[in-house]
Short mmCIF file of C-alpha atoms in Angstrom, two decimals:
data_model
loop_
_atom_site.label_atom_id
_atom_site.label_comp_id
_atom_site.label_asym_id
_atom_site.label_seq_id
_atom_site.Cartn_x
_atom_site.Cartn_y
_atom_site.Cartn_z
CA MET A 1382 89.31 131.29 93.54
CA LYS A 1383 89.67 135.08 93.32
CA ARG A 1384 92.50 134.67 90.85
CA LEU A 1385 90.43 132.25 88.76
CA THR A 1386 87.55 134.75 88.62
CA ILE A 1387 89.86 137.50 87.39
CA LEU A 1388 91.24 135.28 84.66
CA CYS A 1389 87.74 134.31 83.50
CA ALA A 1390 86.81 137.99 83.30
CA ALA A 1391 89.92 138.62 81.22
CA LEU A 1392 88.85 135.90 78.81
CA LEU A 1393 85.51 137.61 78.36
CA LEU A 1394 87.21 140.92 77.68
CA LEU A 1395 89.41 139.31 75.05
CA SER A 1396 86.48 137.68 73.28
CA PRO A 1397 85.53 138.98 69.77
CA LEU A 1398 83.92 142.40 69.82
CA PRO A 1399 80.23 142.70 68.98
CA ALA A 1400 79.16 143.72 65.48
CA ALA A 1401 78.23 147.19 66.71
CA ALA A 1402 81.88 147.98 67.17
CA GLY A 1403 82.60 147.24 63.50
CA ILE A 1404 82.15 150.89 62.41
CA GLN A 1405 85.00 152.05 64.66
CA LEU A 1406 87.27 149.16 63.64
CA ASP A 1407 86.76 149.79 59.92
CA ARG A 1408 88.64 153.07 60.23
CA LYS A 1409 91.85 151.29 61.21
CA THR A 1410 94.30 149.97 58.72
CA ARG A 1411 94.44 146.27 57.94
CA LYS A 1412 98.02 146.08 59.23
CA GLN A 1413 97.06 147.57 62.59
CA LEU A 1414 94.13 145.17 62.91
CA GLU A 1415 96.32 142.17 62.15
CA LYS A 1416 98.87 143.30 64.73
CA GLU A 1417 96.25 143.84 67.42
CA ASN A 1418 94.58 140.53 66.56
CA LEU A 1419 97.89 138.69 66.94
CA GLN A 1420 98.55 140.33 70.31
CA LEU A 1421 95.07 139.43 71.51
CA ARG A 1422 95.48 135.79 70.43
CA LEU A 1423 98.83 135.49 72.21
CA ARG A 1424 97.40 136.99 75.38
CA LEU A 1425 94.40 134.69 75.14
CA GLU A 1426 96.69 131.65 74.86
CA GLU A 1427 98.64 132.81 77.94
CA ILE A 1428 95.46 133.18 79.98
CA GLN A 1429 94.17 129.78 78.84
CA GLN A 1430 97.48 128.17 79.85
CA GLU A 1431 97.31 129.85 83.24
CA LEU A 1432 93.73 128.65 83.70
CA GLU A 1433 94.80 125.14 82.80
CA SER A 1434 97.67 125.37 85.29
CA LEU A 1435 95.31 126.49 88.05
CA LYS A 1436 92.95 123.64 87.17
CA THR A 1437 95.81 121.13 87.36
CA ASP A 1438 97.01 122.50 90.70
CA THR A 1439 93.48 122.25 92.10
CA GLN A 1440 93.14 118.67 90.91
CA GLU A 1441 96.51 117.76 92.43
CA ARG A 1442 95.56 119.29 95.77
CA ASP A 1443 92.22 117.49 95.75
CA SER A 1444 93.89 114.21 94.83
CA LEU A 1445 96.51 114.56 97.54
CA GLN A 1446 93.87 115.50 100.09
CA ARG A 1447 91.80 112.43 99.22
CA GLN A 1448 94.88 110.26 99.42
CA MET A 1449 95.85 111.55 102.86
CA ASP A 1450 92.28 111.53 104.14
CA GLY A 1451 91.74 107.90 103.23
CA LEU A 1452 95.30 106.77 103.88
CA ASP A 1453 95.30 105.16 100.51
CA ARG A 1454 98.30 102.90 100.83
CA GLY A 1455 97.92 101.92 97.16
CA ASP A 1456 96.83 98.74 95.51
CA ARG A 1457 98.95 96.49 97.64
CA VAL A 1458 100.61 93.64 95.84
CA GLN A 1459 99.27 90.45 97.34
CA GLU A 1460 102.51 88.59 97.80
CA ALA A 1461 103.94 86.25 100.40
CA ALA A 1462 107.33 85.74 102.05
CA GLY A 1463 109.24 84.26 104.99
CA MET A 1464 111.55 85.45 107.74
CA GLY A 1465 114.67 84.75 109.69
CA ALA A 1466 114.87 84.18 113.41
CA ALA A 1467 117.37 86.59 114.90
CA VAL A 1468 115.74 88.79 117.57
CA ASP A 1469 116.82 92.02 119.20
CA TYR A 1470 115.22 94.89 121.09
CA PHE A 1471 115.59 98.67 121.17
CA ASP A 1472 117.71 99.69 124.14
CA SER A 1473 116.25 103.14 124.74
CA PRO A 1474 113.76 104.78 127.14
CA LEU A 1475 111.11 104.50 124.43
CA TYR A 1476 111.33 100.75 124.26
CA GLY A 1477 111.99 100.08 127.89
CA GLY A 1478 115.77 99.62 127.66
CA GLY A 1479 117.14 97.48 130.46
CA ASP A 1480 113.68 96.68 131.81
CA TYR A 1481 113.26 94.21 128.94
CA VAL A 1482 114.77 91.25 130.81
CA GLU A 1483 113.07 92.10 134.08
CA ASP A 1484 109.63 92.24 132.46
CA GLN A 1485 110.30 89.06 130.53
CA GLN A 1486 111.23 87.18 133.66
CA SER A 1487 108.31 88.55 135.63
CA GLY A 1488 105.85 87.31 133.05
CA PHE A 1489 104.64 90.79 132.10
CA ASP A 1490 101.50 90.53 129.99
CA TYR A 1491 99.74 93.11 127.86
CA THR A 1492 96.05 93.76 128.20
CA ASP A 1493 93.72 93.84 125.21
CA ASP A 1494 93.47 97.62 125.67
CA VAL A 1495 97.19 98.03 125.08
CA THR A 1496 97.65 95.49 122.31
CA ASP A 1497 94.76 96.87 120.28
CA SER A 1498 95.55 100.54 120.87
CA LEU A 1499 98.03 101.19 118.09
CA LEU A 1500 95.04 102.19 116.01
CA SER A 1501 94.82 105.43 117.98
CA ILE A 1502 98.19 106.59 116.70
CA TRP A 1503 97.12 105.57 113.19
CA TYR A 1504 94.24 108.03 113.36
CA LEU A 1505 96.31 110.80 114.93
CA HIS A 1506 98.84 110.66 112.12
CA ARG A 1507 96.08 111.55 109.72
CA GLN A 1508 94.35 114.20 111.79
CA ILE A 1509 97.37 116.51 112.06
CA ARG A 1510 98.76 116.41 108.55
CA GLU A 1511 97.83 120.04 107.77
CA ASN A 1512 100.36 122.80 108.33
CA PRO A 1513 99.05 124.90 111.25
CA GLN A 1514 100.70 127.98 109.78
CA SER A 1515 98.54 127.70 106.65
CA GLU A 1516 95.60 129.19 108.55
CA TYR A 1517 97.43 132.48 109.11
CA ASN A 1518 99.59 134.87 107.12
CA MET A 1519 102.48 134.86 109.55
CA ASP A 1520 104.17 137.74 107.73
CA SER A 1521 101.38 140.13 108.63
CA VAL A 1522 99.56 138.66 111.65
CA HIS A 1523 100.24 140.13 115.08
CA PHE A 1524 98.97 137.88 117.85
CA THR A 1525 98.25 139.18 121.32
CA SER A 1526 98.50 137.11 124.45
CA GLY A 1527 97.35 137.35 128.04
CA VAL A 1528 100.87 136.36 129.04
CA PRO A 1529 103.09 139.46 129.43
CA ASP A 1530 106.15 139.79 127.21
CA GLN A 1531 108.46 139.71 130.20
CA VAL A 1532 107.06 136.33 131.25
CA LEU A 1533 107.51 134.97 127.73
CA ILE A 1534 111.11 136.19 127.71
CA GLU A 1535 111.83 134.60 131.11
CA ARG A 1536 110.32 131.30 130.00
CA LEU A 1537 112.47 131.24 126.87
CA GLN A 1538 115.55 131.83 128.99
CA LYS A 1539 114.60 129.09 131.46
CA MET A 1540 114.36 126.60 128.62
CA ASN A 1541 118.17 126.94 128.48
CA SER A 1542 118.21 126.03 124.80
CA PHE A 1543 121.54 125.34 123.13
CA ILE A 1544 120.09 127.08 120.05
CA GLN A 1545 119.34 130.67 121.03
CA LEU A 1546 117.11 133.26 119.36
CA PRO A 1547 116.38 136.77 120.60
CA TYR A 1548 112.82 137.53 121.59
CA ASN A 1549 111.01 139.69 119.04
CA GLU A 1550 107.59 140.08 117.45
CA THR A 1551 108.20 137.31 114.92
CA VAL A 1552 109.25 134.79 117.56
CA LYS A 1553 106.36 135.85 119.81
CA ASN A 1554 103.84 135.25 117.03
CA TYR A 1555 104.96 131.66 116.66
CA MET A 1556 105.05 131.13 120.42
CA VAL A 1557 101.44 132.28 120.65
CA LEU A 1558 100.44 130.29 117.56
CA TYR A 1559 101.62 126.95 118.92
CA SER A 1560 100.66 127.48 122.55
CA GLU A 1561 97.28 129.25 122.21
CA LYS A 1562 95.84 129.09 118.68
CA MET A 1563 95.61 125.35 118.03
CA PRO A 1564 95.02 123.43 121.27
CA THR A 1565 93.50 120.34 119.62
CA ARG A 1566 96.32 119.92 117.13
CA MET A 1567 98.96 120.54 119.79
CA GLY A 1568 97.34 117.90 121.99
CA GLN A 1569 97.73 115.43 119.15
CA ILE A 1570 101.35 116.45 118.58
CA LEU A 1571 102.08 116.12 122.30
CA GLY A 1572 100.63 112.61 122.28
CA LEU A 1573 102.80 111.54 119.36
CA ALA A 1574 105.84 113.29 120.86
CA GLN A 1575 105.77 110.92 123.82
CA TYR A 1576 106.43 108.09 121.40
CA TYR A 1577 108.77 109.66 118.83
CA MET A 1578 110.90 112.18 120.73
CA PRO A 1579 113.00 109.55 122.55
CA ILE A 1580 113.91 108.10 119.14
CA PHE A 1581 115.04 111.53 117.95
CA GLU A 1582 116.98 112.25 121.14
CA GLU A 1583 118.91 109.01 120.79
CA ALA A 1584 119.91 109.88 117.22
CA PHE A 1585 121.05 113.42 118.03
CA ARG A 1586 123.01 112.21 121.07
CA LYS A 1587 124.73 109.68 118.83
CA TYR A 1588 126.15 112.49 116.68
CA GLY A 1589 126.71 114.93 119.53
CA LEU A 1590 124.08 117.39 118.28
CA PRO A 1591 121.72 119.66 120.27
CA LEU A 1592 118.61 117.76 121.34
CA GLU A 1593 116.48 120.81 120.50
CA LEU A 1594 116.75 119.79 116.85
CA LYS A 1595 114.09 117.17 117.53
CA TYR A 1596 111.42 119.90 117.40
CA MET A 1597 112.11 120.37 113.69
CA ALA A 1598 110.00 117.28 113.00
CA ILE A 1599 106.94 119.09 114.38
CA ILE A 1600 107.43 121.85 111.80
CA GLU A 1601 108.27 119.43 109.00
CA SER A 1602 105.42 116.94 109.35
CA ALA A 1603 103.57 117.33 112.67
CA LEU A 1604 105.26 113.98 113.54
CA ASN A 1605 103.54 112.10 110.73
CA PRO A 1606 105.89 109.38 109.35
CA VAL A 1607 103.85 108.93 106.17
CA ALA A 1608 103.51 112.63 105.32
CA VAL A 1609 104.00 113.52 101.64
CA SER A 1610 104.29 117.11 100.43
CA ARG A 1611 103.10 118.45 97.07
CA VAL A 1612 106.68 118.41 95.78
CA GLY A 1613 107.33 114.84 96.91
CA ALA A 1614 109.15 115.42 100.20
CA THR A 1615 108.33 112.34 102.25
CA GLY A 1616 108.31 111.14 105.82
CA MET A 1617 108.55 112.71 109.22
CA TRP A 1618 111.72 114.58 108.23
CA GLN A 1619 110.46 115.45 104.71
CA PHE A 1620 113.39 114.23 102.63
CA MET A 1621 113.42 114.74 98.88
CA HIS A 1622 114.40 111.68 96.87
CA SER A 1623 117.91 112.77 95.85
CA THR A 1624 118.89 114.03 99.32
CA ALA A 1625 117.59 110.85 100.92
CA ARG A 1626 119.66 108.69 98.58
CA ASN A 1627 122.75 110.83 99.22
CA TYR A 1628 122.39 110.11 102.93
CA GLY A 1629 122.01 106.38 102.51
CA LEU A 1630 118.24 106.02 102.77
CA ARG A 1631 116.84 103.22 100.65
CA ILE A 1632 114.03 104.01 98.21
CA ASP A 1633 112.76 101.35 95.85
CA SER A 1634 109.61 99.47 94.88
CA PHE A 1635 109.10 98.08 98.39
CA ILE A 1636 111.00 100.25 100.86
CA ASP A 1637 111.04 103.98 101.50
CA ASP A 1638 113.34 104.61 104.46
CA ARG A 1639 112.14 108.21 104.56
CA MET A 1640 109.04 106.85 106.33
CA ASP A 1641 111.08 104.93 108.90
CA PRO A 1642 111.32 107.17 112.01
CA VAL A 1643 114.61 105.58 113.08
CA ALA A 1644 116.38 105.63 109.71
CA SER A 1645 115.10 109.06 108.69
CA VAL A 1646 116.12 110.85 111.89
CA ASP A 1647 119.59 109.33 111.60
CA ALA A 1648 119.87 110.79 108.09
CA ALA A 1649 118.47 114.13 109.30
CA ALA A 1650 121.05 114.24 112.08
CA ARG A 1651 123.89 113.63 109.63
CA TYR A 1652 122.54 116.29 107.27
CA LEU A 1653 122.33 118.84 110.10
CA ARG A 1654 125.82 117.95 111.30
CA ASP A 1655 127.14 118.58 107.77
CA ALA A 1656 125.18 121.84 107.50
CA TYR A 1657 126.59 123.08 110.81
CA ARG A 1658 130.11 122.33 109.61
CA ILE A 1659 129.41 124.55 106.60
CA PHE A 1660 127.73 127.51 108.32
CA GLY A 1661 128.99 127.30 111.92
CA ASP A 1662 125.61 128.53 113.15
CA TRP A 1663 122.65 126.37 114.13
CA SER A 1664 119.98 128.79 112.96
CA LEU A 1665 121.58 128.88 109.50
CA ALA A 1666 122.03 125.10 109.47
CA ILE A 1667 118.36 124.64 110.36
CA SER A 1668 117.32 127.11 107.67
CA SER A 1669 119.37 125.21 105.09
CA TYR A 1670 117.44 122.07 105.99
CA ASN A 1671 114.29 123.81 104.78
CA CYS A 1672 115.52 125.65 101.68
CA GLY A 1673 118.95 124.19 100.89
CA SER A 1674 122.44 125.51 101.55
CA GLY A 1675 122.47 127.32 98.20
CA ASN A 1676 119.61 129.63 99.18
CA VAL A 1677 121.18 130.32 102.57
CA ASN A 1678 124.49 131.21 100.90
CA LYS A 1679 122.68 133.57 98.52
CA ALA A 1680 120.97 135.26 101.47
CA ILE A 1681 124.35 135.62 103.24
CA LYS A 1682 125.88 137.25 100.15
CA ARG A 1683 122.98 139.68 99.80
CA ALA A 1684 123.04 140.60 103.48
CA GLY A 1685 126.81 140.74 103.77
CA ARG A 1686 126.54 139.05 107.18
CA ARG A 1687 126.20 135.49 108.51
CA ASP A 1688 123.66 135.74 111.34
CA PHE A 1689 120.06 134.61 110.96
CA TRP A 1690 118.28 137.91 111.56
CA SER A 1691 120.57 139.74 109.14
CA ILE A 1692 119.77 137.33 106.30
CA TYR A 1693 116.11 136.94 107.38
CA PRO A 1694 114.65 139.32 104.72
CA HIS A 1695 116.64 137.58 101.97
CA LEU A 1696 115.47 134.03 102.73
CA PRO A 1697 112.54 132.37 100.92
CA ARG A 1698 109.25 133.27 102.58
CA GLU A 1699 108.64 129.80 104.00
CA THR A 1700 112.16 129.55 105.40
CA ARG A 1701 111.95 132.92 107.14
CA GLY A 1702 109.42 131.50 109.55
CA TYR A 1703 111.05 128.09 109.92
CA VAL A 1704 113.42 128.79 112.81
CA PRO A 1705 110.93 131.00 114.73
CA ALA A 1706 108.29 128.28 114.22
CA MET A 1707 110.66 125.71 115.71
CA VAL A 1708 111.12 127.96 118.75
CA GLY A 1709 107.34 128.35 119.00
CA ALA A 1710 106.82 124.58 118.93
CA MET A 1711 109.60 124.08 121.48
CA TYR A 1712 108.02 126.64 123.76
CA ALA A 1713 104.54 125.12 123.49
CA VAL A 1714 105.81 121.62 124.30
CA ASN A 1715 107.85 122.81 127.31
CA TYR A 1716 105.04 124.95 128.73
CA ALA A 1717 102.08 122.81 127.73
CA LYS A 1718 100.76 122.58 131.30
CA GLU A 1719 100.72 126.36 131.69
CA TYR A 1720 98.36 126.53 128.71
CA GLY A 1721 96.24 123.55 129.67
CA LEU A 1722 97.50 121.47 126.74
CA GLU A 1723 97.10 117.77 127.37
CA PRO A 1724 98.63 114.98 125.24
CA ALA A 1725 96.05 113.07 123.24
CA PRO A 1726 95.90 109.41 124.31
CA VAL A 1727 98.44 107.47 122.25
CA GLN A 1728 99.04 104.07 123.80
CA MET A 1729 101.98 102.19 122.31
CA PRO A 1730 103.63 99.00 123.57
CA ALA A 1731 106.22 99.62 126.26
CA HIS A 1732 108.55 97.13 124.58
CA ILE A 1733 109.17 96.37 120.94
CA ASP A 1734 111.23 93.53 119.51
CA THR A 1735 113.23 93.91 116.32
CA PHE A 1736 113.56 90.84 114.11
CA MET A 1737 116.04 90.46 111.27
CA ILE A 1738 114.17 89.17 108.22
CA ASN A 1739 116.00 87.20 105.52
CA LYS A 1740 113.05 86.04 103.42
CA ASN A 1741 110.14 87.87 101.86
CA LEU A 1742 107.34 88.51 104.29
CA HIS A 1743 103.88 90.03 103.89
CA PHE A 1744 102.14 91.90 106.70
CA ARG A 1745 98.98 89.86 106.03
CA GLN A 1746 100.85 86.64 106.75
CA ILE A 1747 101.88 87.92 110.18
CA SER A 1748 98.47 89.41 110.91
CA GLU A 1749 96.38 86.43 109.86
CA VAL A 1750 98.58 83.77 111.47
CA ILE A 1751 99.45 85.27 114.87
CA GLY A 1752 96.85 88.07 115.11
CA VAL A 1753 98.92 91.27 115.05
CA PRO A 1754 96.56 93.99 113.72
CA ILE A 1755 97.81 95.01 110.31
CA ASP A 1756 97.58 98.71 111.21
CA ASP A 1757 99.96 98.04 114.10
CA LEU A 1758 102.46 96.54 111.69
CA ARG A 1759 102.16 99.57 109.43
CA ASP A 1760 102.65 102.02 112.28
CA LEU A 1761 105.76 100.25 113.56
CA ASN A 1762 107.16 99.61 110.05
CA PRO A 1763 105.96 102.49 107.85
CA GLN A 1764 108.92 102.16 105.49
CA TYR A 1765 107.35 99.04 103.92
CA TYR A 1766 104.68 101.00 102.11
CA LYS A 1767 103.41 97.98 100.15
CA ASP A 1768 103.07 95.83 103.28
CA ILE A 1769 105.95 93.64 102.08
CA VAL A 1770 109.29 93.09 103.83
CA PRO A 1771 111.60 92.20 100.90
CA GLY A 1772 113.91 89.91 102.84
CA ASN A 1773 115.12 88.17 99.67
CA GLN A 1774 116.78 91.43 98.60
CA GLY A 1775 118.94 91.57 101.72
CA GLU A 1776 118.44 91.44 105.47
CA GLN A 1777 115.63 93.73 106.65
CA ILE A 1778 114.25 94.67 110.06
CA LEU A 1779 110.73 94.04 111.35
CA ARG A 1780 109.40 95.65 114.52
CA LEU A 1781 106.71 93.84 116.51
CA PRO A 1782 105.03 94.50 119.86
CA PHE A 1783 106.85 92.44 122.49
CA ASN A 1784 103.79 90.40 123.41
CA TYR A 1785 103.75 88.86 119.91
CA SER A 1786 107.43 87.88 119.92
CA ASN A 1787 107.04 84.30 121.12
CA ALA A 1788 104.16 83.61 118.74
CA PHE A 1789 106.22 84.98 115.86
CA LEU A 1790 109.24 82.84 116.72
CA ASP A 1791 107.15 79.71 117.26
CA SER A 1792 105.21 80.07 114.00
CA GLN A 1793 107.91 81.03 111.51
CA ASP A 1794 107.42 78.14 109.08
CA THR A 1795 103.66 78.54 109.16
CA ILE A 1796 103.80 82.31 108.66
CA TYR A 1797 105.95 82.47 105.55
CA LYS A 1798 104.17 79.53 103.92
CA TYR A 1799 100.72 80.91 104.69
CA LYS A 1800 98.85 81.76 101.43
CA ALA A 1801 102.19 82.17 99.69
CA ALA A 1802 100.83 81.41 96.21
CA GLU A 1803 97.99 83.90 96.66
CA MET A 1804 100.12 86.71 98.04
CA PHE A 1805 102.83 86.28 95.40
CA SER A 1806 100.42 86.22 92.48
CA GLY A 1807 101.15 89.86 91.61
CA SER A 1808 103.12 90.97 88.58
CA VAL A 1809 106.17 92.05 90.59
CA ASP A 1810 108.67 89.34 91.43
CA VAL A 1811 109.99 90.25 94.86
CA GLY A 1812 111.97 87.04 94.90
CA ARG A 1813 114.50 88.51 92.48
CA PRO A 1814 116.73 91.42 93.59
CA GLN A 1815 116.07 94.62 91.66
CA SER A 1816 119.56 96.06 91.98
CA ALA A 1817 123.11 95.21 92.85
CA THR A 1818 122.44 96.01 96.49
CA SER A 1819 121.41 92.55 97.64
CA THR A 1820 124.02 90.73 95.54
CA ARG A 1821 126.82 92.91 96.81
CA SER A 1822 125.59 92.72 100.40
CA ALA A 1823 125.36 88.94 100.23
CA ALA A 1824 128.89 88.70 98.86
CA ALA A 1825 130.19 90.99 101.56
CA ARG A 1826 128.47 88.99 104.32
CA SER A 1827 129.74 85.69 103.00
CA GLY A 1828 133.29 86.97 102.64
CA GLY A 1829 133.48 85.91 98.99
CA GLY A 1830 134.77 87.92 96.04
CA GLU A 1831 137.40 90.63 95.71
CA TRP A 1832 137.04 93.92 97.52
CA ILE A 1833 135.79 96.93 95.58
CA TYR A 1834 137.62 100.15 96.49
CA TYR A 1835 136.54 103.76 96.20
CA LYS A 1836 138.84 106.80 96.28
CA VAL A 1837 137.37 109.65 98.31
CA ARG A 1838 136.91 112.87 96.37
CA ARG A 1839 136.45 116.44 97.56
CA GLY A 1840 132.93 116.98 98.88
CA ASP A 1841 132.30 113.29 99.59
CA ASN A 1842 130.83 111.98 102.81
CA LEU A 1843 130.02 108.45 103.89
CA GLY A 1844 126.32 108.88 103.11
CA LYS A 1845 127.01 109.83 99.49
CA ILE A 1846 129.58 107.07 99.05
CA ALA A 1847 127.21 104.47 100.54
CA ALA A 1848 124.34 105.52 98.27
CA ARG A 1849 126.60 105.58 95.19
CA ASN A 1850 127.81 102.03 95.89
CA HIS A 1851 124.46 100.55 96.99
CA THR A 1852 125.44 99.83 100.57
CA THR A 1853 125.16 101.46 103.99
CA VAL A 1854 127.33 103.78 106.07
CA LYS A 1855 127.45 101.11 108.77
CA ASN A 1856 128.90 98.57 106.32
CA ILE A 1857 131.57 100.96 105.05
CA LYS A 1858 132.65 101.85 108.58
CA SER A 1859 132.79 98.18 109.54
CA TRP A 1860 134.76 97.11 106.45
CA ASN A 1861 137.28 99.92 106.89
CA GLY A 1862 137.56 99.94 110.69
CA LEU A 1863 136.29 103.50 110.91
CA LYS A 1864 135.29 104.68 114.37
CA SER A 1865 133.82 107.97 113.15
CA ASP A 1866 132.31 109.39 109.96
CA ARG A 1867 135.42 111.45 109.25
CA ILE A 1868 137.13 110.71 105.91
CA ARG A 1869 139.80 112.54 103.91
CA GLU A 1870 140.26 113.32 100.25
CA GLY A 1871 142.27 110.62 98.48
CA GLN A 1872 141.48 107.94 101.05
CA ARG A 1873 140.74 104.45 99.64
CA LEU A 1874 137.70 102.78 101.14
CA LYS A 1875 136.30 99.28 100.81
CA VAL A 1876 132.72 99.65 99.55
CA GLY A 1877 131.76 95.99 98.85
CA ARG A 1878 132.82 92.80 97.12
CA ARG A 1879 132.54 91.69 93.51
#
């Protein structure tokens, strides 16, 4: 607003001079007047363009704020679909793991309080979308704390983090910010962390990475799977479109895997593994996640050294605080009790079933036939941002609370026939694949057609190759008998069938 006021004042100063000034101007030559007039007009055009830019930025911020406030999921295409029958469950602490069979046999039943409580997480996702750092200028603020520095240092050491940072004023500021300056928001983050952190831990264990990396999601999105930044970074791990595609995440008219907590953290883990191979330092790898490896390399060249605090002044302003902010969030989560921080109530089902869907399916069909609240479906399956599971384009997953599993299996025919004509009356034909992905996947599953081969080039990884050939890393590894993600230049890989 201050900048806008200054620009308006400049416009007034550049307005035509009053007639009283004509006597003084008459003494100047015509050529000088024309030159000054041209300069004034050019400056006026620049200021008007800047005003228009500020106006556009303000409108975009207001539009985005309204969208996030109302959780405007768009004008959802009212279309119908069907599903397959294969059922699975998540074998992790989050989803109950081995207790699944025991609870099933013991007749475990969910109360109405639990089955209707997914709505609480729906609200929390929207309450914590703002960046907590935006309230402070972290480059100039100097927080004080009632906790002595020596105690803060000892607590950091006791955390025994694989990713180490020395204690200094910058790190302290972020420790105080997350533990003392935003108790309500941290309570909400702690509540969501109980649900999402086990998912992240499983992914980072899978790739042999430090579990502390899970705290990056707090800095990226405050654990909001449907977060969207002004520049289009999307999901809990804030992937840009091109990077997401390079790491095998699907983005099309019906699916955005960046919003899927499971798929997106897997891609984030692979990105961080690649970044660590490049820099050999976790603080630098984490920084590259925020600003890109190119900016980190530039900072290294300017500093002449490869450690984080040496390149710190040469990093983009936002990135400078990224690693210290991650340490601050990690500290606040680990010492929440010492600061009286309590997790906000986020009740999620103890067990979730995963169904493989082979026909188009609309969330409304599931909700209206077997009673699963539609907000529950959206929370468990945020990647289907139009409420449609496009099973006709290739096998998709659907996550449901365990207590609805039997009803879903027993009512399959009824569900995908329910209001089919009404829900498929939109202009988009989800019954026809939109790319070669589904055709190629179907051919590969059926075993028909000749194999398509790809020769690995320098700089390739499985994520890039999968995205380029409209398939998945899992498929490529299966077709080629790969036990790891390691590939070599010149290697010939099967990437699908004709």
